[in-house]
Amino acid sequence: MTKKLYEIGEQPPLGEVPETMHAWVIRPERFGEPKDSFQLEVIDTPEIADNEVLVYVMAAGVNYNNVWAGLGLPVNVIAARQKAGEKEAFHIGGSDASGIVYKVGKNVSHVKVGDEVVAHCGTWDEHCPVVQRGEDPMFSPSFRIWGYETNYGSFAQFTRVQAQQVLPKPRHLSWEEAASYMLVGATAYRQLTGWEPHAVKHDDVVLIWGGAGGLGSMAIQIVKALGGIPIAVVSSPDKVDYCMNLGAKGVINRKEFDHWGMLPHWKDAVGYGKWLSGVRKFGKALWDAIGEKRSPRIVFEHPGESTMPTSLFVTDTGGMVVICAGTTGYNATVDLRYLWMRQKRVQGSHFANRDQADQFNRLVLENKIDPCLSRTFTWNHLWEPHQLMHDNQHPHGNMAVLVGANEAGQGISIQAQRPDLGTGVLDQGEPEETYTTVKRPALSLKPVDDGTTVGVLMHEGVLTCPTSTGLDEVAGLMVKHSIHALVVTDAEDAAVGVISQTDLVLARQGRSNKERCLMNAEDIMTPGLVTCRRTTPVSEAITTMTRQGIHRLVVVEQRGKRSVPVGVVSMTDIIRRMLDEEDKPNF
Ligand code: NAP
């Protein structure tokens, strides 16, 4: 007789499914950091459909997507599913698993009860016309990530998956190792092989951002296994050996450069020139890492906003930047001259289809890819690796959590040598000029790249308001003093954000009077300040403003540990400076 509930680690007899199960559950009323949003509950074991499989989870992998699910941002996955007709008011996350098949739907023929499996996280409706036509199911509107966009992921004793998700577990890996690699590995595999003609070929140089991270550690090994030359980028020297041991030919430390972020505007000759010398220095480091002057045919992207201008610059003529995330931001800027003159391509990529997940899994089965498991957690601590990820304190590679497995190291049924991954990591001229220079009479505008500092032309003093100020009062202050922005300060008078007129207008949009009355400065301000100092060269201030798409900077002074706002410098101040006093128009 099946028990109603088994304790964690107490494995039910093969094929016997209890009515209820232990699970880590997210609910909307506790959305927040993982330490709060993830809670243990007992939940009904889910039923399966005819094309589905119920897997007894031995271990689960950890990914950033369920940090988002717990925060309820940028989408509330529970509300989204309820809107689509599902009834559950909770989310069981988990998009990576290893385990044992306990039940199969009646249309399932290629898997049977007792099979030891891993699951990839791509799901789709097999009746969708895109899928029926034999097209890539990743392009189906029904595509969902299991354990993020779908419920009943691997953070429970049983998980519900489509039969097509299930792939053989590598017998030389422990349960936790097997649970840790698929989401990042299959994503990297599609990026590197799915976008012909830019599939990695023998001798192709591939630049890989975040080489010691989840995606990057897989990408290095895939490139190596396919005969390419992986070059990794990292942020600290301690990650260099890690990447070299995975097969990178060379590693670049990004902390040695400072040209990151959105491109300076192309009209900002000083700022753009500075960026260009930064990116060329990076290109030189890339050549040094490769050992010859060659550019990468493929750049493996995921940081996004911070690195895209560099990725596009260093990619070889006819090459591709392939991107699956925007961890640092979504406004990637492109100098289109390099894109068209050098005929480069930017390709978006998202997870993988079954064939790609299967091909990647074969590389793992053949012992050519190490799962790069860095840390394993026990069931009761499942929230903890998510909190580490949230706080960006997580270790290199991938993390996993034991669910059915009682201790680490179980599940290995054949011994195998760990892959001998070996060791091992740009001609980028300028684009042709695409415009002609027309000679014009000299302007009477004074240059501001002559070393002039902000202190010379800034406005002394700055109008501030405390975080608790009501919105009507904020608006009143702006109108009374004819200003466009107010600095917001905390109880210790330290500047904590800024409110622009646009913020005020947006706060009013779509809200009732009552809702608006309950809001204060803290609710609508943009946290943090874009600042400069009196000693900052004006040319640098211009670059900062154009990069951020803003028209003024707050000037700060360091007093003890606090940055205290002392004034403002705006584009108008700069124009005033550029005009000779006698030429100053009357406006
Ligand atoms: P991860 O393990 O945290 O690694 C990310 C790496 O990015 C870090 O190791 C870090 O390396 C690097 N990085 C951080 N800030 C950077 C910056 N400003 N400039 C350059 N590099 C920076 O995360 P992951 O698992 O590899 O995932 C990376 C991103 O891809 C996440 O946003 C994730 O949600 C997304 N993702 C998307 C898919 C998909 O299917 N679309 C699948 C998997 C993951 P260094 O500090 O050493 O440079």
XYZ file of C-alpha atoms in Angstrom, residues 12-554:
543
model
C 9.008 5.057 -2.751
C 8.979 1.592 -4.349
C 9.628 1.964 -8.095
C 6.476 3.086 -9.900
C 4.483 3.854 -6.721
C 3.444 7.494 -6.676
C 2.263 8.947 -3.338
C -0.679 11.375 -3.248
C 1.418 14.221 -1.859
C 5.024 15.358 -1.971
C 7.456 17.742 -0.295
C 8.214 20.826 -2.384
C 9.861 24.240 -2.215
C 7.032 26.587 -3.109
C 6.845 30.233 -4.201
C 3.603 32.156 -3.592
C 2.767 35.755 -4.642
C 2.175 36.881 -1.037
C 5.851 36.263 -0.210
C 7.531 37.439 -3.441
C 10.989 38.738 -2.537
C 14.535 37.526 -2.063
C 14.993 33.719 -2.205
C 15.407 33.466 1.588
C 11.806 34.687 1.925
C 10.104 33.595 -1.291
C 11.144 29.919 -1.189
C 9.205 27.968 1.511
C 8.761 24.256 2.224
C 5.237 22.882 1.784
C 3.454 19.605 1.168
C 1.645 19.710 -2.179
C -0.503 17.243 -4.128
C 1.641 15.210 -6.538
C 0.681 16.367 -10.049
C -1.244 14.227 -12.531
C 0.379 13.719 -15.922
C -1.050 14.025 -19.458
C -0.793 11.315 -22.125
C 2.454 12.732 -23.555
C 4.051 13.363 -20.161
C 6.280 11.572 -17.669
C 6.499 11.798 -13.875
C 10.109 11.766 -12.669
C 11.215 11.037 -9.101
C 13.791 13.799 -8.654
C 17.183 12.708 -7.312
C 18.855 16.120 -7.690
C 17.936 19.528 -9.072
C 20.073 22.176 -10.792
C 20.100 25.851 -9.844
C 19.534 28.655 -12.350
C 18.904 32.381 -12.148
C 15.396 32.073 -13.617
C 13.927 30.966 -10.287
C 15.509 33.897 -8.493
C 13.333 35.981 -10.852
C 10.319 33.754 -10.181
C 10.725 34.350 -6.424
C 11.036 38.088 -6.889
C 7.897 38.125 -9.044
C 9.927 40.120 -11.583
C 10.053 40.977 -14.452
C 6.930 38.811 -14.735
C 4.712 37.247 -12.139
C 4.843 33.702 -13.518
C 1.940 32.557 -11.324
C -0.384 35.331 -12.528
C 0.677 34.692 -16.129
C -0.281 31.010 -15.844
C -3.561 31.766 -14.090
C -4.401 34.171 -16.889
C -3.795 31.305 -19.318
C -6.306 29.148 -17.386
C -4.187 27.197 -14.874
C -5.645 27.093 -11.377
C -2.631 26.787 -9.052
C -1.792 29.909 -7.033
C 1.799 28.753 -6.466
C 5.002 28.001 -8.345
C 7.304 25.024 -7.941
C 10.456 26.034 -9.785
C 13.454 24.064 -11.018
C 14.558 23.816 -14.668
C 17.249 21.141 -14.343
C 16.879 17.626 -12.922
C 18.235 14.142 -12.771
C 15.998 11.330 -11.576
C 14.110 8.106 -12.193
C 10.964 7.708 -14.310
C 8.033 6.646 -12.048
C 5.066 6.970 -14.368
C 4.536 7.454 -18.133
C 1.533 8.785 -20.066
C -0.274 6.410 -22.399
C 1.221 7.941 -25.593
C 4.790 7.630 -24.367
C 6.852 4.844 -25.902
C 10.524 5.792 -25.786
C 10.866 5.969 -21.981
C 9.796 3.466 -19.330
C 9.406 3.321 -15.576
C 12.824 2.832 -13.966
C 14.840 4.722 -16.623
C 17.503 6.993 -15.169
C 17.183 10.347 -16.911
C 18.031 14.019 -17.092
C 15.525 16.575 -18.350
C 16.022 19.505 -20.693
C 13.798 22.474 -20.000
C 12.200 23.171 -23.414
C 8.444 22.497 -23.620
C 5.970 23.147 -26.419
C 2.516 22.119 -27.574
C 2.971 19.219 -29.995
C -0.273 20.272 -31.750
C 0.969 23.808 -32.459
C 1.025 24.400 -36.261
C 4.719 25.462 -36.109
C 5.649 22.151 -34.467
C 3.306 20.164 -36.731
C 4.975 21.677 -39.811
C 8.297 20.317 -38.540
C 9.783 23.742 -37.868
C 12.048 24.459 -34.912
C 9.773 24.201 -31.836
C 11.801 27.026 -30.301
C 9.905 29.295 -32.715
C 6.508 28.015 -31.540
C 4.344 30.528 -29.645
C 3.637 27.658 -27.251
C 7.314 27.384 -26.175
C 7.755 27.562 -22.386
C 10.699 26.936 -20.029
C 9.766 24.044 -17.733
C 10.070 24.900 -14.038
C 9.924 28.627 -14.752
C 7.138 29.368 -17.192
C 5.523 26.022 -16.323
C 4.691 24.693 -12.862
C 5.903 21.532 -11.109
C 9.619 21.920 -11.805
C 12.372 19.955 -10.095
C 12.297 21.588 -6.622
C 10.024 18.794 -5.352
C 10.082 15.022 -4.888
C 8.284 14.542 -8.222
C 8.378 16.654 -11.354
C 6.034 16.619 -14.343
C 7.792 16.772 -17.738
C 6.914 16.189 -21.384
C 8.325 12.853 -22.567
C 10.385 14.644 -25.258
C 12.271 16.471 -22.464
C 13.745 13.282 -21.100
C 17.276 12.206 -22.099
C 19.586 9.467 -20.769
C 21.530 10.274 -17.619
C 25.315 9.895 -18.054
C 26.223 6.847 -16.011
C 29.641 8.189 -15.041
C 28.114 11.214 -13.290
C 26.579 11.485 -9.824
C 22.940 12.590 -9.507
C 23.926 16.120 -8.597
C 26.451 16.435 -11.422
C 23.874 15.148 -13.893
C 21.348 17.707 -12.645
C 23.638 20.677 -13.087
C 24.595 21.073 -16.743
C 21.641 20.844 -19.132
C 20.073 24.306 -19.101
C 23.325 26.203 -19.533
C 24.950 23.522 -21.707
C 22.133 23.169 -24.245
C 21.751 26.977 -24.392
C 25.454 27.356 -25.167
C 25.272 24.508 -27.701
C 22.484 26.188 -29.687
C 24.369 29.494 -29.617
C 27.508 27.844 -30.955
C 26.033 25.392 -33.479
C 22.481 26.470 -34.286
C 23.043 29.499 -36.485
C 24.652 28.348 -39.738
C 26.904 29.243 -41.355
C 28.225 30.426 -37.989
C 28.451 27.013 -36.384
C 31.838 26.477 -34.735
C 34.246 24.827 -37.155
C 37.823 23.601 -36.796
C 40.198 26.487 -35.955
C 37.454 29.103 -35.457
C 38.358 31.635 -32.767
C 35.436 32.125 -30.345
C 35.405 34.869 -27.717
C 33.455 33.817 -24.603
C 32.287 36.324 -21.982
C 32.027 35.107 -18.378
C 34.234 32.065 -19.054
C 34.032 30.863 -15.442
C 30.232 31.231 -15.256
C 27.537 28.644 -15.976
C 27.169 29.375 -19.692
C 30.798 30.304 -20.231
C 32.231 27.123 -18.689
C 30.030 25.054 -21.023
C 30.872 27.241 -24.042
C 34.635 26.837 -23.553
C 34.285 23.049 -23.535
C 31.879 22.905 -26.495
C 34.156 25.083 -28.648
C 37.104 22.925 -27.704
C 35.190 19.692 -28.420
C 34.211 21.044 -31.878
C 37.819 21.916 -32.731
C 37.565 25.676 -32.247
C 39.817 28.012 -30.254
C 38.045 29.340 -27.121
C 39.232 32.621 -25.610
C 37.583 33.478 -22.292
C 36.957 36.806 -20.535
C 36.801 36.920 -16.722
C 36.917 39.543 -13.984
C 39.592 38.231 -11.637
C 42.944 36.416 -11.868
C 41.685 33.468 -9.793
C 39.380 32.474 -12.672
C 42.176 32.273 -15.248
C 43.412 28.762 -14.406
C 39.840 27.517 -14.147
C 39.143 28.562 -17.753
C 42.512 27.290 -19.007
C 41.823 23.881 -17.434
C 38.488 23.754 -19.232
C 40.250 24.249 -22.552
C 40.539 28.009 -23.128
C 43.574 28.939 -25.224
C 43.829 32.273 -23.458
C 42.001 34.376 -20.877
C 41.520 38.145 -20.660
C 40.819 39.965 -17.387
C 38.151 42.582 -18.174
C 39.079 44.594 -15.076
C 42.173 45.787 -16.954
C 39.923 47.859 -19.269
C 37.490 50.684 -18.631
C 35.640 51.302 -21.897
C 32.526 49.288 -20.902
C 28.916 50.356 -21.253
C 26.932 52.089 -23.931
C 28.873 53.686 -26.782
C 29.620 57.384 -26.492
C 27.658 59.267 -29.120
C 29.483 59.316 -32.467
C 29.240 63.122 -32.473
C 31.181 63.183 -29.197
C 34.623 63.060 -30.800
C 36.538 63.117 -27.515
C 34.423 60.480 -25.787
C 34.288 58.275 -28.877
C 38.031 58.549 -29.358
C 38.601 57.481 -25.775
C 36.278 54.501 -26.243
C 38.063 53.551 -29.446
C 41.446 53.481 -27.772
C 39.942 51.327 -24.962
C 38.432 48.808 -27.336
C 41.612 48.669 -29.436
C 43.586 47.899 -26.286
C 41.119 45.054 -25.647
C 41.560 43.877 -29.263
C 45.320 43.827 -28.766
C 44.898 41.720 -25.595
C 42.729 39.377 -27.651
C 45.457 38.949 -30.285
C 47.967 38.292 -27.520
C 45.672 35.623 -26.062
C 45.214 33.959 -29.472
C 48.907 34.224 -30.254
C 48.327 35.811 -33.677
C 46.400 38.704 -35.248
C 43.044 36.984 -35.815
C 39.529 38.118 -34.983
C 36.869 35.861 -33.471
C 34.442 34.410 -36.023
C 31.895 34.063 -33.209
C 31.455 36.100 -30.033
C 29.458 34.316 -27.329
C 27.414 37.056 -25.619
C 25.193 37.286 -22.549
C 26.300 40.329 -20.469
C 24.634 42.569 -23.094
C 24.634 46.349 -22.634
C 28.049 46.559 -21.029
C 29.930 44.425 -23.563
C 27.981 44.485 -26.853
C 29.852 47.457 -28.385
C 33.129 45.624 -27.775
C 31.754 42.305 -29.052
C 30.594 43.924 -32.274
C 33.883 45.734 -32.731
C 36.158 42.718 -32.270
C 34.086 40.208 -34.298
C 35.757 39.283 -37.577
C 34.422 40.549 -40.925
C 31.471 38.300 -41.791
C 31.357 37.011 -38.207
C 28.527 36.732 -35.675
C 27.745 37.957 -32.180
C 25.265 35.472 -30.700
C 23.436 36.574 -27.547
C 21.065 34.849 -25.118
C 20.736 37.407 -22.274
C 21.284 40.994 -21.211
C 22.533 40.539 -17.658
C 23.975 44.075 -17.498
C 21.142 45.773 -19.412
C 19.175 45.667 -22.612
C 20.150 48.831 -24.487
C 22.937 47.450 -26.612
C 24.469 50.190 -28.742
C 25.903 49.498 -32.173
C 28.210 51.550 -34.346
C 26.387 50.640 -37.531
C 29.416 51.509 -39.687
C 31.221 48.420 -38.379
C 28.123 46.311 -38.794
C 27.493 47.019 -42.455
C 31.005 47.675 -43.717
C 32.308 44.504 -42.078
C 29.075 42.588 -42.765
C 28.695 41.300 -39.233
C 25.630 39.651 -37.778
C 23.884 39.872 -34.405
C 21.875 36.757 -33.616
C 19.491 36.243 -30.694
C 19.355 32.745 -29.256
C 17.216 31.148 -26.544
C 17.616 27.751 -24.866
C 17.589 24.847 -27.384
C 15.330 22.379 -29.187
C 15.278 18.661 -28.365
C 17.802 17.723 -31.079
C 20.284 20.279 -29.803
C 19.772 19.235 -26.161
C 20.253 15.622 -27.261
C 23.439 16.398 -29.246
C 24.841 18.318 -26.308
C 23.927 15.469 -23.932
C 25.845 13.095 -26.207
C 28.994 15.157 -25.679
C 28.446 14.730 -21.930
C 27.698 10.998 -22.324
C 30.949 10.698 -24.313
C 32.734 12.320 -21.390
C 33.814 15.320 -23.490
C 32.110 17.870 -21.252
C 32.571 18.245 -17.522
C 29.388 19.509 -15.802
C 31.510 22.008 -13.812
C 29.574 21.380 -10.623
C 31.099 23.674 -8.042
C 28.853 23.279 -5.013
C 26.109 20.905 -3.852
C 23.439 21.826 -1.280
C 21.154 19.603 0.763
C 17.362 19.731 0.395
C 16.706 21.947 3.413
C 19.059 24.588 2.015
C 17.586 24.797 -1.496
C 16.898 28.517 -1.088
C 20.559 29.207 -0.291
C 22.227 28.832 -3.737
C 19.417 31.031 -5.077
C 20.199 33.657 -2.468
C 23.903 33.434 -3.393
C 22.958 33.999 -7.038
C 20.706 36.884 -6.076
C 23.619 38.462 -4.162
C 26.124 37.555 -6.940
C 28.108 35.564 -4.369
C 27.814 32.207 -6.133
C 30.920 30.164 -7.005
C 32.311 29.383 -10.500
C 30.425 26.939 -12.747
C 27.121 25.328 -11.723
C 25.335 24.462 -8.476
C 22.931 21.623 -7.588
C 20.702 20.472 -4.708
C 20.130 16.921 -3.476
C 16.464 15.932 -3.492
C 15.966 12.127 -3.497
C 19.702 11.378 -3.277
C 20.727 10.972 0.366
C 24.269 12.134 -0.090
C 26.588 13.566 -2.706
C 28.363 11.133 -5.042
C 25.484 8.655 -5.471
C 24.222 7.552 -8.890
C 27.549 6.709 -10.552
C 27.226 3.307 -12.245
C 30.388 3.304 -14.389
C 33.740 4.805 -13.596
C 35.242 7.090 -16.206
C 38.287 9.235 -16.533
C 37.398 12.867 -16.222
C 37.798 14.438 -19.684
C 41.295 15.521 -20.559
C 40.181 18.964 -21.482
C 43.720 20.127 -22.204
C 44.712 23.735 -21.917
C 44.643 26.242 -24.146
C 42.519 31.231 -26.104
C 42.070 39.970 -33.917
C 42.601 41.824 -37.149
C 40.304 44.679 -36.626
C 41.120 47.673 -38.687
C 38.940 50.717 -38.776
C 35.873 50.689 -41.032
C 36.164 52.551 -44.280
C 35.116 56.169 -43.941
C 31.568 56.358 -45.156
C 31.245 60.086 -45.215
C 33.230 62.893 -46.776
C 34.603 65.805 -44.830
C 33.358 69.193 -46.005
C 35.494 72.232 -45.217
C 33.542 74.881 -43.320
C 34.519 78.195 -41.805
C 35.783 77.876 -38.234
C 33.054 78.118 -35.573
C 33.151 80.717 -32.866
C 32.343 78.065 -30.269
C 35.069 77.610 -27.716
C 36.321 74.059 -27.335
C 35.490 72.288 -24.073
C 38.022 69.494 -24.499
C 40.809 71.857 -23.507
C 41.072 70.532 -19.981
C 38.323 72.812 -18.590
C 36.910 71.211 -15.469
C 33.320 70.990 -14.291
C 34.058 73.280 -11.329
C 34.523 76.219 -13.728
C 31.027 76.173 -15.199
C 28.768 74.283 -12.762
C 25.905 75.823 -10.797
C 26.639 75.900 -7.072
C 23.967 74.494 -4.759
C 21.389 71.856 -5.428
C 17.719 71.577 -4.537
C 16.924 68.432 -2.557
C 13.932 66.802 -0.916
C 13.694 63.960 1.639
C 12.550 60.505 0.487
C 9.202 60.970 2.293
C 8.171 64.102 0.341
C 4.710 63.840 -1.265
C 4.433 64.053 -5.044
C 2.441 67.311 -5.061
C 5.175 68.951 -3.004
C 7.839 67.629 -5.394
C 5.924 69.045 -8.382
C 5.440 72.355 -6.550
C 9.177 72.695 -5.870
C 10.030 72.031 -9.503
C 7.577 74.628 -10.797
C 8.489 77.230 -8.167
C 12.215 77.008 -8.899
C 11.851 76.319 -12.660
C 13.948 73.180 -12.448
C 13.658 69.842 -14.225
C 14.968 67.521 -11.543
C 15.302 67.207 -7.758
C 17.881 65.258 -5.783
C 16.372 62.935 -3.146
C 18.189 62.569 0.183
C 17.931 60.074 3.033
C 17.758 60.740 6.787
C 21.519 61.461 6.857
C 21.305 63.927 3.970
C 23.129 61.549 1.630
C 21.855 61.694 -1.952
C 20.037 58.454 -2.799
C 18.311 59.208 -6.102
C 16.893 61.755 -8.462
C 13.367 62.644 -9.613
C 12.887 64.154 -13.036
C 9.767 65.809 -14.417
C 9.336 62.689 -16.555
C 9.267 60.526 -13.393
C 6.472 62.727 -12.036
C 4.466 62.453 -15.232
C 4.928 58.674 -15.379
C 3.857 58.317 -11.727
C 0.514 59.872 -12.639
C -0.094 57.655 -15.675
C -2.527 54.788 -15.099
C -2.934 55.471 -11.346
C -5.948 56.648 -9.408
C -5.758 59.795 -7.267
C -5.852 57.641 -4.155
C -2.899 55.517 -5.306
C -0.926 58.613 -6.265
C -1.561 60.272 -2.888
C 0.009 57.286 -1.132
C 3.250 57.648 -3.089
C 6.239 59.691 -2.105
C 9.577 60.729 -3.585
C 11.221 57.404 -2.775
C 8.613 55.468 -4.792
C 9.211 57.271 -8.054
C 12.840 58.374 -7.919
C 15.533 56.741 -10.049
C 17.817 55.236 -7.420
C 21.465 56.259 -7.505
C 22.855 59.393 -9.098
C 24.964 59.943 -12.145
C 27.597 62.200 -10.655
C 30.875 63.927 -11.345
C 33.280 66.038 -9.309
C 34.454 69.622 -9.606
C 37.756 68.266 -10.945
C 36.150 66.114 -13.696
C 37.134 67.372 -17.176
C 34.101 68.762 -19.013
C 34.818 66.425 -21.957
C 34.360 63.466 -19.596
C 31.110 64.916 -18.221
C 29.775 65.239 -21.794
C 30.603 61.607 -22.519
C 28.853 60.474 -19.345
C 25.727 62.467 -20.223
C 25.510 61.326 -23.841
C 26.088 57.717 -22.864
C 23.295 57.826 -20.314
C 20.988 59.933 -22.492
C 20.712 62.664 -19.798
C 21.243 66.417 -19.793
C 22.707 67.143 -16.388
C 25.004 65.639 -13.769
C 24.989 66.179 -10.030
